[in-house]
């Protein structure tokens, strides 16, 4: 008996003394990230890597609400011209530099002033930032901006080590130093980005993965094949046609969530000569075009039912969706009547779109649908960089494009449809819409904002500088050994609480 | 011989200069603006102008070209617009990967193509010849991307024998490096194997009907000795020069194969750079590829001179 006890004690001591096997996670991404400097980067996948590498002032939860991260709480002043944030204690950057108010000031100042910074427009309402305590900062604004906190939930709010940023300057992206759960190990362009667990992370108890490798694999078939063969533990943006086979595979699991963005067609209304068509000049023609589209059928045919049909910049699941403007059913007769009112029997239309299979199929379905109402659509497939420059230059009649979305409604609307909007490629301009959207931006009262967005939505739904088609879903496929992952509406991969079963 | 090589190198210089001008000029004709791609969501006119100026893209194209050429002469190919890395470092990182792939593909091609070619020639008109030609024709007709995907599904997903994609340096993990490279090298090698097979076959046929083969046979040598010692040795000459030339073609073929198997080599580098309008990378890579082609041509010529006494005499 004594011997048994001794053996048992010795065995249990041995077992507890043995470290758990190192957990490695390999994640397949759709593209390669660009420069790994939150101030300079602009790709979606770059943001996925940052979710492991760089913590932000604030984060999003599953309902796209803004929650504390490096800032514990915040408040706007009564006139909306100041935003004060209290910061988390006991946080350090990967190089040992302490995180404090001075670090935040240095970060925001860098985002606003670095020549190569791409964050300037996101912080355009910030006049200055100051440390108003060792662990408190205050933003002074040029005008009230309710969307600022939401901007800080993305790259503008990512905190990098001021010491490393000072030393590296614009080359910071070659060796990024942040304060997230994982630290940078190496990057080989187009091959891999490797991060390892940061032992001094303030929330280290929730991090069970020791090492994470991100591998860009653009081909969806190959990405899924890698997951099936066990080379990867997880892939992002699973293609809709693969959903059925993944859900039947007992070795795999799926997580999906409706994204924050939208799929749309932009209509040239005032951007040069090509806007001078009935489509550009007569709202009735645009309405007819929109009415002839069956959005639910698009979702079923092209996305196997995984997307969400939509007619607004926010998905029907969003609290900002205007329920008085429900997603319309297809109405070919109504479309014909409107066209007849505009004095048109049949008219030619050209749509430019990105030359990938999903978008091409989607536009072919639209082409067939609107043909019944009287539109003879020519499709012009272009490669994405060209599409972007043609759209900016006004060399388009209709242009099919996506927006990945922002947590604050302002980010899905203001820049696209206000007269001076930075990405207003249709060059739509309506002073009333400007007034409403500026009012919504300036107020911190959700009820006031909702009323303004609803009112603007009604006007936009008549003028139609943008025809919204629907909202994509982010679908992740995982090996069934991966547990604890939750898909969030921004499509990022957060590794807090994720474990890999042995 | 050295004078011959020096002459050839001198002729290569103006070719390279013309290539560099063409690359530089033509890519500016591409639709799509690199500055727009770089600016991302911040597409206001001032930002665009600022980025354009910082990259010298506001200068006339001839000035941009001369500045770039000045850098290239000093070994500076500029920096990637997308990631900020020096282009020369990117090239140094990616080129060995593609060379490894190409060499392995060439080994596959030679191992399959040359013996099949000999066997087909020796058995001309027989069922073996017919079968070998059929295989060669399939090798030429099956697209690499289709074969690649099929192999991934069969070997990696269904059988689980090899990784579906990715890359590991042979200096870090030779075994894993071999595992990741076998499938892509095979896919890339099949098309070449077919070309090599057909050329070996016709070279062998030409040689086997020559007088000295008949003499060798008349002397009573074994069939094996006649084929390998007298026949194959002489048929080898055009095959070797062809192999050197095909090596250049392999680099081009690697573009698609690297895309399918996600191998971070030269081909993938240039495809991504073109899509992102990363001008500096495109210029650097195309120029390097041109140098590679010229070198392989030179090697092919030197080899044929070395192997063919008649040509050596003509120099």
PDB file of N, CA and C in Angstrom, chain A residues 26 32-35 42-43 115 117-121 174 187-192 216-218 222 225-226 228-229 231 383 385-386 388-389 392 403 406 415 422-423 425, chain B residues 31-33 36-43 50-51 54 81-85 90 93-94 149 152-153 156-157 163-165 167-168 176 260 262 264 268-269 272 275 277:
ATOM      1  N   UNK A  26      -1.196  27.307 -36.726  1.00  0.00           N
ATOM      2  CA  UNK A  26      -0.887  27.767 -38.093  1.00  0.00           C
ATOM      3  C   UNK A  26      -2.186  28.219 -38.757  1.00  0.00           C
ATOM      4  N   UNK A  32      -1.229  38.161 -48.540  1.00  0.00           N
ATOM      5  CA  UNK A  32      -0.100  38.509 -47.705  1.00  0.00           C
ATOM      6  C   UNK A  32      -0.344  39.912 -47.146  1.00  0.00           C
ATOM      7  N   UNK A  33       0.080  40.117 -45.909  1.00  0.00           N
ATOM      8  CA  UNK A  33      -0.064  41.449 -45.313  1.00  0.00           C
ATOM      9  C   UNK A  33       0.897  42.415 -46.000  1.00  0.00           C
ATOM     10  N   UNK A  34       0.604  43.700 -45.927  1.00  0.00           N
ATOM     11  CA  UNK A  34       1.570  44.673 -46.440  1.00  0.00           C
ATOM     12  C   UNK A  34       2.516  45.055 -45.306  1.00  0.00           C
ATOM     13  N   UNK A  35       2.946  46.295 -45.251  1.00  0.00           N
ATOM     14  CA  UNK A  35       3.925  46.700 -44.244  1.00  0.00           C
ATOM     15  C   UNK A  35       3.336  46.565 -42.830  1.00  0.00           C
ATOM     16  N   UNK A  42      -2.480  49.067 -44.847  1.00  0.00           N
ATOM     17  CA  UNK A  42      -3.808  49.317 -45.394  1.00  0.00           C
ATOM     18  C   UNK A  42      -4.530  48.033 -45.791  1.00  0.00           C
ATOM     19  N   UNK A  43      -3.970  46.853 -45.490  1.00  0.00           N
ATOM     20  CA  UNK A  43      -4.664  45.643 -45.917  1.00  0.00           C
ATOM     21  C   UNK A  43      -5.495  45.038 -44.790  1.00  0.00           C
ATOM     22  N   UNK A 115       5.148  61.230 -42.095  1.00  0.00           N
ATOM     23  CA  UNK A 115       4.862  61.531 -43.499  1.00  0.00           C
ATOM     24  C   UNK A 115       4.147  60.367 -44.178  1.00  0.00           C
ATOM     25  N   UNK A 117       2.211  58.199 -42.858  1.00  0.00           N
ATOM     26  CA  UNK A 117       1.028  57.722 -42.137  1.00  0.00           C
ATOM     27  C   UNK A 117      -0.221  57.690 -43.018  1.00  0.00           C
ATOM     28  N   UNK A 118      -0.972  56.583 -42.909  1.00  0.00           N
ATOM     29  CA  UNK A 118      -2.258  56.459 -43.621  1.00  0.00           C
ATOM     30  C   UNK A 118      -3.430  56.678 -42.660  1.00  0.00           C
ATOM     31  N   UNK A 119      -3.119  57.142 -41.459  1.00  0.00           N
ATOM     32  CA  UNK A 119      -4.165  57.270 -40.447  1.00  0.00           C
ATOM     33  C   UNK A 119      -4.649  58.704 -40.290  1.00  0.00           C
ATOM     34  N   UNK A 120      -4.111  59.596 -41.117  1.00  0.00           N
ATOM     35  CA  UNK A 120      -4.414  61.025 -40.909  1.00  0.00           C
ATOM     36  C   UNK A 120      -5.907  61.326 -41.029  1.00  0.00           C
ATOM     37  N   UNK A 121      -6.577  60.732 -42.011  1.00  0.00           N
ATOM     38  CA  UNK A 121      -7.986  61.092 -42.184  1.00  0.00           C
ATOM     39  C   UNK A 121      -8.834  60.528 -41.043  1.00  0.00           C
ATOM     40  N   UNK A 174       9.576  46.723 -40.422  1.00  0.00           N
ATOM     41  CA  UNK A 174      10.485  45.596 -40.623  1.00  0.00           C
ATOM     42  C   UNK A 174      10.633  44.779 -39.345  1.00  0.00           C
ATOM     43  N   UNK A 187       9.440  37.459 -40.449  1.00  0.00           N
ATOM     44  CA  UNK A 187       8.517  37.541 -41.557  1.00  0.00           C
ATOM     45  C   UNK A 187       9.287  37.254 -42.840  1.00  0.00           C
ATOM     46  N   UNK A 188       8.731  36.368 -43.659  1.00  0.00           N
ATOM     47  CA  UNK A 188       9.277  36.171 -44.997  1.00  0.00           C
ATOM     48  C   UNK A 188       8.150  36.520 -45.938  1.00  0.00           C
ATOM     49  N   UNK A 189       8.348  37.562 -46.714  1.00  0.00           N
ATOM     50  CA  UNK A 189       7.271  38.052 -47.564  1.00  0.00           C
ATOM     51  C   UNK A 189       6.677  36.923 -48.397  1.00  0.00           C
ATOM     52  N   UNK A 190       5.361  36.895 -48.519  1.00  0.00           N
ATOM     53  CA  UNK A 190       4.607  35.917 -49.293  1.00  0.00           C
ATOM     54  C   UNK A 190       4.735  34.498 -48.760  1.00  0.00           C
ATOM     55  N   UNK A 191       5.378  34.321 -47.630  1.00  0.00           N
ATOM     56  CA  UNK A 191       5.554  32.964 -47.112  1.00  0.00           C
ATOM     57  C   UNK A 191       4.975  32.820 -45.711  1.00  0.00           C
ATOM     58  N   UNK A 192       5.435  33.638 -44.763  1.00  0.00           N
ATOM     59  CA  UNK A 192       4.932  33.466 -43.398  1.00  0.00           C
ATOM     60  C   UNK A 192       5.241  34.679 -42.518  1.00  0.00           C
ATOM     61  N   UNK A 216       0.149  33.154 -45.894  1.00  0.00           N
ATOM     62  CA  UNK A 216      -0.723  33.636 -46.966  1.00  0.00           C
ATOM     63  C   UNK A 216      -0.871  32.590 -48.065  1.00  0.00           C
ATOM     64  N   UNK A 217      -2.094  32.108 -48.287  1.00  0.00           N
ATOM     65  CA  UNK A 217      -2.361  31.125 -49.335  1.00  0.00           C
ATOM     66  C   UNK A 217      -3.566  31.627 -50.131  1.00  0.00           C
ATOM     67  N   UNK A 218      -3.336  32.347 -51.239  1.00  0.00           N
ATOM     68  CA  UNK A 218      -4.441  33.022 -51.930  1.00  0.00           C
ATOM     69  C   UNK A 218      -5.479  32.070 -52.536  1.00  0.00           C
ATOM     70  N   UNK A 222      -6.568  25.475 -52.364  1.00  0.00           N
ATOM     71  CA  UNK A 222      -5.316  25.057 -51.735  1.00  0.00           C
ATOM     72  C   UNK A 222      -5.360  25.350 -50.229  1.00  0.00           C
ATOM     73  N   UNK A 225      -7.379  22.702 -48.722  1.00  0.00           N
ATOM     74  CA  UNK A 225      -6.636  21.426 -48.786  1.00  0.00           C
ATOM     75  C   UNK A 225      -5.602  21.361 -47.667  1.00  0.00           C
ATOM     76  N   UNK A 226      -4.948  22.480 -47.391  1.00  0.00           N
ATOM     77  CA  UNK A 226      -3.964  22.529 -46.309  1.00  0.00           C
ATOM     78  C   UNK A 226      -4.604  22.285 -44.953  1.00  0.00           C
ATOM     79  N   UNK A 228      -7.372  20.552 -44.473  1.00  0.00           N
ATOM     80  CA  UNK A 228      -7.788  19.140 -44.443  1.00  0.00           C
ATOM     81  C   UNK A 228      -6.615  18.214 -44.220  1.00  0.00           C
ATOM     82  N   UNK A 229      -5.454  18.562 -44.788  1.00  0.00           N
ATOM     83  CA  UNK A 229      -4.304  17.666 -44.644  1.00  0.00           C
ATOM     84  C   UNK A 229      -3.613  17.869 -43.304  1.00  0.00           C
ATOM     85  N   UNK A 231      -2.035  20.575 -42.273  1.00  0.00           N
ATOM     86  CA  UNK A 231      -0.940  21.542 -42.314  1.00  0.00           C
ATOM     87  C   UNK A 231      -1.325  22.837 -41.595  1.00  0.00           C
ATOM     88  N   UNK A 383      -8.888  44.132 -63.473  1.00  0.00           N
ATOM     89  CA  UNK A 383      -8.120  43.710 -62.319  1.00  0.00           C
ATOM     90  C   UNK A 383      -8.215  44.847 -61.296  1.00  0.00           C
ATOM     91  N   UNK A 385      -6.503  46.790 -59.139  1.00  0.00           N
ATOM     92  CA  UNK A 385      -5.780  48.071 -59.090  1.00  0.00           C
ATOM     93  C   UNK A 385      -6.296  49.013 -60.169  1.00  0.00           C
ATOM     94  N   UNK A 386      -6.645  48.439 -61.326  1.00  0.00           N
ATOM     95  CA  UNK A 386      -7.174  49.255 -62.421  1.00  0.00           C
ATOM     96  C   UNK A 386      -8.562  49.766 -62.072  1.00  0.00           C
ATOM     97  N   UNK A 388      -9.807  50.410 -59.257  1.00  0.00           N
ATOM     98  CA  UNK A 388      -9.712  51.470 -58.265  1.00  0.00           C
ATOM     99  C   UNK A 388      -9.368  52.806 -58.925  1.00  0.00           C
ATOM    100  N   UNK A 389      -8.405  52.781 -59.853  1.00  0.00           N
ATOM    101  CA  UNK A 389      -8.006  54.063 -60.438  1.00  0.00           C
ATOM    102  C   UNK A 389      -9.047  54.567 -61.433  1.00  0.00           C
ATOM    103  N   UNK A 392     -11.745  56.192 -59.294  1.00  0.00           N
ATOM    104  CA  UNK A 392     -11.351  57.506 -58.788  1.00  0.00           C
ATOM    105  C   UNK A 392     -11.366  58.541 -59.907  1.00  0.00           C
ATOM    106  N   UNK A 403     -16.830  47.256 -49.394  1.00  0.00           N
ATOM    107  CA  UNK A 403     -16.225  48.021 -48.296  1.00  0.00           C
ATOM    108  C   UNK A 403     -16.191  47.103 -47.082  1.00  0.00           C
ATOM    109  N   UNK A 406     -16.776  49.602 -40.984  1.00  0.00           N
ATOM    110  CA  UNK A 406     -16.228  50.170 -39.754  1.00  0.00           C
ATOM    111  C   UNK A 406     -17.258  49.978 -38.642  1.00  0.00           C
ATOM    112  N   UNK A 415     -17.620  59.322 -45.671  1.00  0.00           N
ATOM    113  CA  UNK A 415     -16.613  59.543 -46.713  1.00  0.00           C
ATOM    114  C   UNK A 415     -17.133  59.253 -48.115  1.00  0.00           C
ATOM    115  N   UNK A 422     -13.783  61.848 -48.954  1.00  0.00           N
ATOM    116  CA  UNK A 422     -12.520  61.419 -49.551  1.00  0.00           C
ATOM    117  C   UNK A 422     -12.663  60.284 -50.550  1.00  0.00           C
ATOM    118  N   UNK A 423     -13.682  59.429 -50.412  1.00  0.00           N
ATOM    119  CA  UNK A 423     -13.833  58.300 -51.336  1.00  0.00           C
ATOM    120  C   UNK A 423     -15.162  58.408 -52.071  1.00  0.00           C
ATOM    121  N   UNK A 425     -16.437  58.575 -54.964  1.00  0.00           N
ATOM    122  CA  UNK A 425     -16.141  58.431 -56.392  1.00  0.00           C
ATOM    123  C   UNK A 425     -17.333  58.771 -57.295  1.00  0.00           C
TER     124      UNK A 425
ATOM    125  N   UNK B  31      -2.578  50.204 -66.839  1.00  0.00           N
ATOM    126  CA  UNK B  31      -3.583  50.985 -66.116  1.00  0.00           C
ATOM    127  C   UNK B  31      -3.431  50.729 -64.616  1.00  0.00           C
ATOM    128  N   UNK B  32      -3.955  51.616 -63.805  1.00  0.00           N
ATOM    129  CA  UNK B  32      -3.829  51.423 -62.353  1.00  0.00           C
ATOM    130  C   UNK B  32      -2.660  52.225 -61.835  1.00  0.00           C
ATOM    131  N   UNK B  33      -2.882  52.877 -60.709  1.00  0.00           N
ATOM    132  CA  UNK B  33      -1.922  53.830 -60.188  1.00  0.00           C
ATOM    133  C   UNK B  33      -1.309  53.281 -58.904  1.00  0.00           C
ATOM    134  N   UNK B  36      -2.254  55.269 -55.810  1.00  0.00           N
ATOM    135  CA  UNK B  36      -3.609  55.011 -55.343  1.00  0.00           C
ATOM    136  C   UNK B  36      -3.633  53.723 -54.512  1.00  0.00           C
ATOM    137  N   UNK B  37      -2.895  52.726 -55.001  1.00  0.00           N
ATOM    138  CA  UNK B  37      -2.833  51.452 -54.277  1.00  0.00           C
ATOM    139  C   UNK B  37      -2.173  51.657 -52.916  1.00  0.00           C
ATOM    140  N   UNK B  38      -1.180  52.547 -52.859  1.00  0.00           N
ATOM    141  CA  UNK B  38      -0.472  52.791 -51.601  1.00  0.00           C
ATOM    142  C   UNK B  38      -1.289  53.611 -50.628  1.00  0.00           C
ATOM    143  N   UNK B  39      -2.060  54.552 -51.165  1.00  0.00           N
ATOM    144  CA  UNK B  39      -2.776  55.488 -50.293  1.00  0.00           C
ATOM    145  C   UNK B  39      -3.908  54.794 -49.559  1.00  0.00           C
ATOM    146  N   UNK B  40      -4.435  53.717 -50.153  1.00  0.00           N
ATOM    147  CA  UNK B  40      -5.515  52.992 -49.505  1.00  0.00           C
ATOM    148  C   UNK B  40      -6.737  53.859 -49.367  1.00  0.00           C
ATOM    149  N   UNK B  41      -7.274  53.918 -48.153  1.00  0.00           N
ATOM    150  CA  UNK B  41      -8.515  54.652 -47.964  1.00  0.00           C
ATOM    151  C   UNK B  41      -8.300  56.157 -47.905  1.00  0.00           C
ATOM    152  N   UNK B  42      -7.052  56.550 -47.723  1.00  0.00           N
ATOM    153  CA  UNK B  42      -6.791  57.987 -47.644  1.00  0.00           C
ATOM    154  C   UNK B  42      -6.483  58.532 -49.037  1.00  0.00           C
ATOM    155  N   UNK B  43      -7.548  58.668 -49.839  1.00  0.00           N
ATOM    156  CA  UNK B  43      -7.319  58.965 -51.249  1.00  0.00           C
ATOM    157  C   UNK B  43      -7.541  60.430 -51.583  1.00  0.00           C
ATOM    158  N   UNK B  50       1.529  64.011 -52.239  1.00  0.00           N
ATOM    159  CA  UNK B  50       2.676  63.860 -51.338  1.00  0.00           C
ATOM    160  C   UNK B  50       3.395  62.534 -51.572  1.00  0.00           C
ATOM    161  N   UNK B  51       2.608  61.451 -51.699  1.00  0.00           N
ATOM    162  CA  UNK B  51       3.225  60.138 -51.926  1.00  0.00           C
ATOM    163  C   UNK B  51       3.932  60.132 -53.287  1.00  0.00           C
ATOM    164  N   UNK B  54       7.184  61.854 -53.014  1.00  0.00           N
ATOM    165  CA  UNK B  54       8.193  61.154 -52.217  1.00  0.00           C
ATOM    166  C   UNK B  54       8.791  59.981 -52.988  1.00  0.00           C
ATOM    167  N   UNK B  81       7.228  49.186 -52.764  1.00  0.00           N
ATOM    168  CA  UNK B  81       6.210  50.157 -52.369  1.00  0.00           C
ATOM    169  C   UNK B  81       5.266  49.549 -51.343  1.00  0.00           C
ATOM    170  N   UNK B  82       5.139  48.229 -51.385  1.00  0.00           N
ATOM    171  CA  UNK B  82       4.149  47.564 -50.544  1.00  0.00           C
ATOM    172  C   UNK B  82       4.642  47.312 -49.129  1.00  0.00           C
ATOM    173  N   UNK B  83       5.882  46.848 -49.000  1.00  0.00           N
ATOM    174  CA  UNK B  83       6.337  46.484 -47.654  1.00  0.00           C
ATOM    175  C   UNK B  83       7.542  47.284 -47.179  1.00  0.00           C
ATOM    176  N   UNK B  84       8.089  48.147 -48.028  1.00  0.00           N
ATOM    177  CA  UNK B  84       9.220  48.959 -47.605  1.00  0.00           C
ATOM    178  C   UNK B  84      10.551  48.217 -47.577  1.00  0.00           C
ATOM    179  N   UNK B  85      10.569  46.937 -47.999  1.00  0.00           N
ATOM    180  CA  UNK B  85      11.825  46.183 -47.994  1.00  0.00           C
ATOM    181  C   UNK B  85      12.652  46.543 -49.233  1.00  0.00           C
ATOM    182  N   UNK B  90      14.890  41.413 -51.377  1.00  0.00           N
ATOM    183  CA  UNK B  90      13.798  40.526 -51.778  1.00  0.00           C
ATOM    184  C   UNK B  90      14.273  39.544 -52.845  1.00  0.00           C
ATOM    185  N   UNK B  93      16.426  36.945 -51.495  1.00  0.00           N
ATOM    186  CA  UNK B  93      15.662  35.993 -50.685  1.00  0.00           C
ATOM    187  C   UNK B  93      14.881  35.009 -51.561  1.00  0.00           C
ATOM    188  N   UNK B  94      14.326  35.508 -52.679  1.00  0.00           N
ATOM    189  CA  UNK B  94      13.421  34.682 -53.493  1.00  0.00           C
ATOM    190  C   UNK B  94      14.126  33.880 -54.572  1.00  0.00           C
ATOM    191  N   UNK B 149      -3.326  21.049 -58.698  1.00  0.00           N
ATOM    192  CA  UNK B 149      -4.471  20.927 -57.795  1.00  0.00           C
ATOM    193  C   UNK B 149      -4.834  19.450 -57.588  1.00  0.00           C
ATOM    194  N   UNK B 152      -2.385  17.863 -55.268  1.00  0.00           N
ATOM    195  CA  UNK B 152      -2.604  18.304 -53.882  1.00  0.00           C
ATOM    196  C   UNK B 152      -3.764  17.509 -53.274  1.00  0.00           C
ATOM    197  N   UNK B 153      -4.853  17.396 -54.047  1.00  0.00           N
ATOM    198  CA  UNK B 153      -6.021  16.690 -53.516  1.00  0.00           C
ATOM    199  C   UNK B 153      -5.710  15.217 -53.267  1.00  0.00           C
ATOM    200  N   UNK B 156      -1.860  15.050 -50.872  1.00  0.00           N
ATOM    201  CA  UNK B 156      -1.874  15.706 -49.561  1.00  0.00           C
ATOM    202  C   UNK B 156      -3.161  15.458 -48.792  1.00  0.00           C
ATOM    203  N   UNK B 157      -4.303  15.689 -49.461  1.00  0.00           N
ATOM    204  CA  UNK B 157      -5.558  15.605 -48.718  1.00  0.00           C
ATOM    205  C   UNK B 157      -5.992  14.152 -48.508  1.00  0.00           C
ATOM    206  N   UNK B 163       3.072  17.704 -47.606  1.00  0.00           N
ATOM    207  CA  UNK B 163       2.369  18.968 -47.338  1.00  0.00           C
ATOM    208  C   UNK B 163       1.791  19.557 -48.624  1.00  0.00           C
ATOM    209  N   UNK B 164       0.634  20.199 -48.520  1.00  0.00           N
ATOM    210  CA  UNK B 164      -0.042  20.709 -49.704  1.00  0.00           C
ATOM    211  C   UNK B 164       0.642  21.940 -50.278  1.00  0.00           C
ATOM    212  N   UNK B 165       1.277  22.720 -49.433  1.00  0.00           N
ATOM    213  CA  UNK B 165       1.944  23.914 -49.941  1.00  0.00           C
ATOM    214  C   UNK B 165       2.933  24.393 -48.899  1.00  0.00           C
ATOM    215  N   UNK B 167       6.889  26.316 -47.908  1.00  0.00           N
ATOM    216  CA  UNK B 167       8.288  26.180 -48.278  1.00  0.00           C
ATOM    217  C   UNK B 167       9.159  26.191 -47.034  1.00  0.00           C
ATOM    218  N   UNK B 168      10.211  25.407 -47.070  1.00  0.00           N
ATOM    219  CA  UNK B 168      11.216  25.454 -46.007  1.00  0.00           C
ATOM    220  C   UNK B 168      12.589  25.428 -46.673  1.00  0.00           C
ATOM    221  N   UNK B 176      12.208  18.469 -44.700  1.00  0.00           N
ATOM    222  CA  UNK B 176      10.960  19.181 -44.933  1.00  0.00           C
ATOM    223  C   UNK B 176      11.031  19.940 -46.272  1.00  0.00           C
ATOM    224  N   UNK B 260       0.331  28.106 -57.304  1.00  0.00           N
ATOM    225  CA  UNK B 260      -0.503  27.001 -56.828  1.00  0.00           C
ATOM    226  C   UNK B 260       0.010  26.454 -55.503  1.00  0.00           C
ATOM    227  N   UNK B 262       1.994  27.890 -53.408  1.00  0.00           N
ATOM    228  CA  UNK B 262       2.356  28.961 -52.478  1.00  0.00           C
ATOM    229  C   UNK B 262       3.832  28.896 -52.090  1.00  0.00           C
ATOM    230  N   UNK B 264       7.253  30.803 -51.948  1.00  0.00           N
ATOM    231  CA  UNK B 264       7.638  32.215 -51.982  1.00  0.00           C
ATOM    232  C   UNK B 264       8.870  32.461 -52.843  1.00  0.00           C
ATOM    233  N   UNK B 268       6.163  34.063 -57.767  1.00  0.00           N
ATOM    234  CA  UNK B 268       5.124  34.606 -56.905  1.00  0.00           C
ATOM    235  C   UNK B 268       5.408  36.082 -56.618  1.00  0.00           C
ATOM    236  N   UNK B 269       6.688  36.389 -56.472  1.00  0.00           N
ATOM    237  CA  UNK B 269       7.078  37.774 -56.200  1.00  0.00           C
ATOM    238  C   UNK B 269       6.592  38.685 -57.316  1.00  0.00           C
ATOM    239  N   UNK B 272       2.599  38.990 -57.612  1.00  0.00           N
ATOM    240  CA  UNK B 272       2.053  39.873 -56.583  1.00  0.00           C
ATOM    241  C   UNK B 272       2.446  41.327 -56.848  1.00  0.00           C
ATOM    242  N   UNK B 275       0.267  42.847 -59.558  1.00  0.00           N
ATOM    243  CA  UNK B 275      -1.080  43.135 -59.083  1.00  0.00           C
ATOM    244  C   UNK B 275      -1.123  44.335 -58.136  1.00  0.00           C
ATOM    245  N   UNK B 277       0.946  46.822 -58.337  1.00  0.00           N
ATOM    246  CA  UNK B 277       1.629  47.937 -59.019  1.00  0.00           C
ATOM    247  C   UNK B 277       2.878  48.350 -58.244  1.00  0.00           C
TER     248      UNK B 277
END
